[in-house]
Amino acid sequence: MKKTSTSLQILSLLENCHCHLSAAEIYEQLRPQLPAVAPSTVYRILERLVHTGQVSISDMGGGTEVYEIANQRHHHLVCERCHTVLTLSDAEIQPLFESLQQRHSFVISTNHLVLFGICEKCRSGS
Amino acid sequence: MKKTSTSLQILSLLENCHCHLSAAEIYEQLRPQLPAVAPSTVYRILERLVHTGQVSISDMGGGTEVYEIANQRHHHLVCERCHTVLTLSDAEIQPLFESLQQRHSFVISTNHLVLFGICEKCRSGS
DNA sequence: CAGCAAATTGCAAAGACTTGCAAATGCAAA
DNA sequence: TTTGCATTTGCAAGTCTTTGCAATTTGCTG
């Protein structure tokens, strides 16, 4: 993969953000520095970064996909009612993945699992 | 939820199919019987069926979401290379969900997990 | 079975990506 | 440094899906 200024900026944007950003948000944050960049370019760079494993893409229930730097494997529980996001360490999921991999001779590449449900606050509150 | 002829037909279509169908495929299969139905109606009915738990929606890696009747809880392993789909019984996943629910006081509603990776054949073949 | 409120639908427009293609750019060999 | 080619980009057009809104249909109630 070539190092173009646009892809480097997107990567550093994600590295510094430590949060989930949508393609549209990334595009907006990029415009001040790179006014001429096209939305399709942003989508394509993100696609490439996902493909090379530098960035993870996931549907967090917000209606559009969000991107995040892929440095530390982790997973999430997302409340469907209040949209609170709990973060799970990889250690909580890894044992399951191991056993599935062995049982089915399958190498799992999913590295950012998102599970939906209802958090404690919403459950007791309603 | 009201029982309209269109929603009943979509439900019976999914019941008889026992497979994953995209919204576009459902729309196409519906047209011979209901020529006047609008695509937006199909999307909205599917959304409702998902919301009421009668149908599950998932991204199986095919580029568009697919729908399936939600009668028996199960999960999938999808090969990213050859797109083979392995089916997992709920029993293989349920213990993890239980422990996550207890540990985080969170009720998981995700009922159709899809994990991506590489199947045995593709791994040995390449 | 008539009257109604709420749910559902069609249509058209908007939104979120995706794709084809020619021009521009990055990288490496000369 | 220059050249050559594969990769990347912008643009415009194309998909797939969602949404606003007015018209229609459905399931009560009386």
Coordinates of C-alpha atoms (C1' of nucleotides) in Angstrom, one line a residue:
Chain A
M1 CA 0.0 0.0 0.0
K2 CA 1.2 3.4 -1.0
K3 CA 1.7 6.1 1.6
T4 CA -0.3 9.0 0.3
S5 CA -0.8 12.2 2.4
T6 CA -4.5 11.6 2.6
S7 CA -4.2 8.1 3.9
L8 CA -1.6 9.1 6.4
Q9 CA -3.8 11.9 7.7
I10 CA -6.8 9.6 8.0
L11 CA -4.6 7.1 9.9
S12 CA -3.3 9.7 12.3
L13 CA -6.7 11.1 12.8
L14 CA -7.9 7.7 13.9
E15 CA -4.8 7.1 16.0
N16 CA -5.3 10.4 17.9
C17 CA -9.0 10.1 18.3
H18 CA -9.3 6.8 20.3
C19 CA -13.0 6.6 19.5
H20 CA -15.4 5.4 16.8
L21 CA -15.7 7.7 13.9
S22 CA -18.0 7.4 10.9
A23 CA -16.8 8.0 7.4
A24 CA -18.7 11.2 7.2
E25 CA -17.1 12.5 10.4
I26 CA -13.7 11.6 9.1
Y27 CA -14.4 13.4 5.9
E28 CA -15.5 16.5 7.8
Q29 CA -12.4 16.5 10.0
L30 CA -10.2 16.2 7.0
R31 CA -11.6 19.0 5.0
P32 CA -9.9 21.9 6.7
Q33 CA -6.5 20.4 5.8
L34 CA -7.4 18.8 2.5
P35 CA -10.2 20.8 1.0
A36 CA -10.0 19.0 -2.3
V37 CA -10.4 15.5 -1.0
A38 CA -13.5 13.6 -2.4
P39 CA -15.8 11.5 -0.2
S40 CA -15.2 8.5 -2.4
T41 CA -11.5 8.7 -1.6
V42 CA -12.2 8.6 2.1
Y43 CA -14.3 5.6 1.7
R44 CA -11.7 3.9 -0.4
I45 CA -8.9 4.6 1.9
L46 CA -10.9 3.4 4.9
E47 CA -11.7 0.2 3.0
R48 CA -8.0 -0.3 2.3
L49 CA -7.0 0.3 5.9
V50 CA -9.7 -2.2 7.1
H51 CA -8.4 -4.7 4.5
T52 CA -4.8 -4.4 5.8
G53 CA -6.0 -4.7 9.3
Q54 CA -4.9 -1.3 10.5
V55 CA -8.4 -0.1 11.2
S56 CA -11.5 -2.0 12.3
I57 CA -15.0 -1.3 10.9
S58 CA -18.2 -2.0 12.8
D59 CA -21.9 -1.4 13.0
M60 CA -22.4 0.0 16.5
G61 CA -26.1 0.5 15.9
G62 CA -25.8 4.2 14.9
G63 CA -27.2 3.7 11.5
T64 CA -23.8 3.9 9.8
E65 CA -20.6 2.1 10.0
V66 CA -17.9 3.4 12.3
Y67 CA -14.1 3.1 12.1
E68 CA -11.5 2.7 14.9
I69 CA -7.8 2.3 15.0
A70 CA -7.0 -1.5 15.4
N71 CA -4.1 -1.5 17.8
Q72 CA -5.7 -3.2 20.8
R73 CA -8.2 -6.1 20.3
H74 CA -11.4 -5.4 22.2
H75 CA -15.1 -5.8 21.9
H76 CA -18.3 -4.0 22.9
L77 CA -21.7 -4.4 24.5
V78 CA -24.0 -1.7 23.1
C79 CA -27.3 -0.8 24.8
E80 CA -30.1 -0.6 22.2
R81 CA -32.0 1.8 24.4
C82 CA -29.6 4.4 25.7
H83 CA -26.7 3.6 23.3
T84 CA -24.2 3.3 26.2
V85 CA -21.1 1.4 25.1
L86 CA -19.3 -1.0 27.4
T87 CA -15.9 -2.2 26.4
L88 CA -14.8 -5.8 26.8
S89 CA -11.3 -7.0 27.0
D90 CA -10.2 -9.5 24.4
A91 CA -9.6 -12.0 27.3
E92 CA -13.4 -12.3 27.8
I93 CA -14.0 -13.4 24.2
Q94 CA -10.8 -15.1 23.3
P95 CA -11.5 -18.5 25.0
L96 CA -14.7 -18.9 23.0
F97 CA -13.0 -18.1 19.8
E98 CA -10.2 -20.6 20.6
S99 CA -12.7 -23.4 21.2
L100 CA -14.7 -22.6 18.1
Q101 CA -11.5 -22.5 16.0
Q102 CA -10.5 -25.9 17.2
R103 CA -13.8 -27.5 17.0
H104 CA -14.5 -26.3 13.5
S105 CA -11.0 -26.0 12.0
F106 CA -11.7 -22.4 11.3
V107 CA -9.5 -19.4 11.8
I108 CA -11.5 -16.5 13.1
S109 CA -10.5 -13.1 11.8
T110 CA -13.3 -11.0 13.4
N111 CA -11.4 -8.8 15.8
H112 CA -14.0 -6.4 17.0
L113 CA -17.2 -8.0 18.2
V114 CA -20.3 -5.9 18.9
L115 CA -23.1 -7.4 20.9
F116 CA -26.4 -5.6 21.4
G117 CA -28.8 -5.7 24.4
I118 CA -30.1 -3.7 27.3
C119 CA -27.9 -2.3 30.0
E120 CA -28.6 -2.5 33.7
K121 CA -29.8 1.1 34.0
C122 CA -32.3 0.9 31.2
R123 CA -33.6 -2.4 32.5
S124 CA -34.2 -1.3 36.0
G125 CA -35.3 2.2 34.9
S126 CA -38.2 1.2 32.7
Chain B
M1 CA -48.6 -5.0 14.7
K2 CA -51.2 -5.1 12.1
K3 CA -51.5 -8.1 9.8
T4 CA -51.4 -6.8 6.3
S5 CA -51.3 -9.1 3.3
T6 CA -47.9 -7.9 2.3
S7 CA -46.3 -8.6 5.7
L8 CA -47.9 -12.0 5.9
Q9 CA -46.6 -12.9 2.5
I10 CA -43.1 -11.7 3.4
L11 CA -43.2 -13.8 6.6
S12 CA -44.4 -16.9 4.8
L13 CA -41.8 -16.4 2.1
L14 CA -39.1 -16.4 4.8
E15 CA -40.7 -19.3 6.6
N16 CA -40.6 -21.5 3.5
C17 CA -37.2 -20.5 2.4
H18 CA -35.0 -21.6 5.3
C19 CA -32.2 -19.5 4.0
H20 CA -30.7 -16.0 4.0
L21 CA -32.5 -13.6 1.7
S22 CA -31.6 -10.0 0.9
A23 CA -34.3 -7.3 0.8
A24 CA -33.9 -7.1 -2.9
E25 CA -34.4 -10.8 -3.3
I26 CA -37.5 -10.7 -1.2
Y27 CA -38.8 -7.8 -3.2
E28 CA -38.3 -9.7 -6.4
Q29 CA -40.0 -12.8 -5.2
L30 CA -42.9 -10.8 -4.0
R31 CA -43.5 -8.9 -7.3
P32 CA -45.4 -11.7 -9.2
Q33 CA -48.0 -11.8 -6.5
L34 CA -48.0 -8.1 -5.4
P35 CA -47.0 -6.1 -8.4
A36 CA -47.8 -2.8 -6.8
V37 CA -45.7 -3.2 -3.7
A38 CA -43.0 -0.5 -3.2
P39 CA -39.4 -1.3 -2.2
S40 CA -39.7 1.0 0.8
T41 CA -42.6 -1.0 2.0
V42 CA -40.6 -4.2 1.9
Y43 CA -37.7 -2.5 3.8
R44 CA -40.2 -1.2 6.4
I45 CA -41.9 -4.5 6.9
L46 CA -38.6 -6.3 7.3
E47 CA -37.5 -3.6 9.8
R48 CA -40.7 -4.3 11.8
L49 CA -40.3 -8.0 11.7
V50 CA -36.8 -7.7 13.0
H51 CA -37.9 -5.3 15.7
T52 CA -40.6 -7.8 16.9
G53 CA -38.1 -10.6 16.8
Q54 CA -39.8 -12.7 14.1
V55 CA -36.9 -12.2 11.7
S56 CA -33.2 -11.8 12.2
I57 CA -31.0 -9.5 10.1
S58 CA -27.3 -10.0 9.6
D59 CA -24.4 -9.0 7.5
M60 CA -23.0 -12.2 6.1
G61 CA -20.3 -10.5 4.1
G62 CA -22.3 -10.4 0.9
G63 CA -22.3 -6.6 0.7
T64 CA -25.9 -6.3 1.8
E65 CA -27.9 -7.3 4.8
V66 CA -29.7 -10.7 4.7
Y67 CA -32.9 -11.7 6.5
E68 CA -33.9 -15.1 7.9
I69 CA -36.8 -16.4 9.9
A70 CA -36.0 -16.4 13.6
N71 CA -37.4 -19.7 14.8
Q72 CA -34.3 -21.5 16.0
R73 CA -31.4 -19.6 17.5
H74 CA -28.1 -20.3 15.8
H75 CA -25.0 -18.6 14.6
H76 CA -22.5 -18.8 11.7
L77 CA -18.9 -18.9 10.7
V78 CA -18.4 -17.4 7.3
C79 CA -15.3 -18.0 5.2
E80 CA -14.1 -14.7 3.8
R81 CA -12.4 -16.4 0.9
C82 CA -14.8 -19.0 -0.4
H83 CA -17.9 -17.7 1.4
T84 CA -18.8 -21.1 2.8
V85 CA -21.2 -20.8 5.8
L86 CA -20.9 -23.1 8.8
T87 CA -23.8 -23.1 11.2
L88 CA -23.2 -23.2 15.0
S89 CA -25.8 -24.4 17.5
D90 CA -26.8 -21.9 20.1
A91 CA -25.3 -24.2 22.7
E92 CA -21.8 -23.3 21.5
I93 CA -22.4 -19.6 22.1
Q94 CA -24.8 -19.4 24.9
P95 CA -22.3 -20.1 27.8
L96 CA -20.3 -17.1 26.7
F97 CA -23.4 -14.9 26.5
E98 CA -24.4 -16.1 30.0
S99 CA -21.2 -15.2 31.6
L100 CA -21.0 -11.8 29.9
Q101 CA -24.5 -11.0 31.0
Q102 CA -23.8 -11.8 34.6
R103 CA -20.4 -10.1 34.7
H104 CA -21.7 -6.9 33.1
S105 CA -25.3 -6.8 34.2
F106 CA -26.4 -6.6 30.6
V107 CA -29.1 -8.5 28.8
I108 CA -27.8 -9.5 25.4
S109 CA -30.4 -9.5 22.6
T110 CA -28.1 -10.3 19.7
N111 CA -29.5 -13.7 18.6
H112 CA -27.7 -14.4 15.3
L113 CA -23.9 -14.0 15.6
V114 CA -21.8 -14.0 12.5
L115 CA -18.1 -14.5 12.8
F116 CA -15.7 -14.2 9.8
G117 CA -12.5 -16.0 9.1
I118 CA -10.9 -18.6 6.9
C119 CA -12.2 -22.2 6.6
E120 CA -10.0 -25.3 6.7
K121 CA -10.2 -25.9 3.0
C122 CA -9.0 -22.4 2.0
R123 CA -6.3 -22.4 4.6
S124 CA -4.8 -25.7 3.4
G125 CA -5.4 -25.0 -0.2
S126 CA -3.5 -21.7 -0.5
Chain C
dC1 C1' -71.8 -2.4 9.9
dA2 C1' -70.5 2.7 10.4
dG3 C1' -66.9 5.8 12.5
dC4 C1' -62.2 6.5 14.1
dA5 C1' -57.6 6.5 15.6
dA6 C1' -53.5 4.3 14.8
dA7 C1' -50.7 1.6 11.9
dT8 C1' -49.2 1.0 7.1
dT9 C1' -48.2 2.2 2.4
dG10 C1' -46.6 4.6 -2.1
dC11 C1' -44.1 8.0 -3.9
dA12 C1' -40.5 11.0 -4.4
dA13 C1' -36.5 12.9 -2.5
dA14 C1' -32.6 12.3 0.5
dG15 C1' -28.7 9.7 2.4
dA16 C1' -25.0 6.5 2.5
dC17 C1' -22.0 4.3 0.2
dT18 C1' -19.9 2.2 -4.4
dT19 C1' -18.1 1.9 -9.0
dG20 C1' -16.0 3.1 -13.8
dC21 C1' -12.8 5.7 -15.8
dA22 C1' -9.3 9.0 -17.0
dA23 C1' -5.9 11.8 -14.8
dA24 C1' -2.5 12.3 -11.1
dT25 C1' 0.7 10.4 -7.8
dG26 C1' 4.2 7.3 -5.4
dC27 C1' 7.8 4.1 -5.7
dA28 C1' 11.5 1.8 -7.5
dA29 C1' 14.7 0.7 -11.1
dA30 C1' 17.8 2.7 -14.3
Chain D
dT1 C1' 17.2 12.3 -11.2
dT2 C1' 14.4 10.6 -14.6
dT3 C1' 11.4 7.0 -16.4
dG4 C1' 7.7 3.6 -16.2
dC5 C1' 4.1 1.4 -14.2
dA6 C1' 1.0 0.2 -10.6
dT7 C1' -1.7 2.4 -7.2
dT8 C1' -4.5 6.1 -5.9
dT9 C1' -7.6 10.0 -6.7
dG10 C1' -11.7 13.0 -8.3
dC11 C1' -15.6 13.2 -10.6
dA12 C1' -20.0 11.8 -11.9
dA13 C1' -23.2 8.3 -12.2
dG14 C1' -25.2 4.3 -10.1
dT15 C1' -27.0 1.2 -6.0
dC16 C1' -29.1 0.2 -1.9
dT17 C1' -31.6 1.8 1.8
dT18 C1' -34.1 5.4 4.6
dT19 C1' -37.3 9.1 5.4
dG20 C1' -41.2 12.7 5.2
dC21 C1' -45.7 13.1 4.1
dA22 C1' -50.2 12.5 2.5
dA23 C1' -53.4 8.9 1.3
dT24 C1' -55.1 4.3 2.5
dT25 C1' -56.0 0.3 5.2
dT26 C1' -56.7 -2.2 9.6
dG27 C1' -58.7 -3.4 14.0
dC28 C1' -61.4 -1.7 17.4
dT29 C1' -65.9 0.4 19.5
dG30 C1' -70.4 1.3 19.6

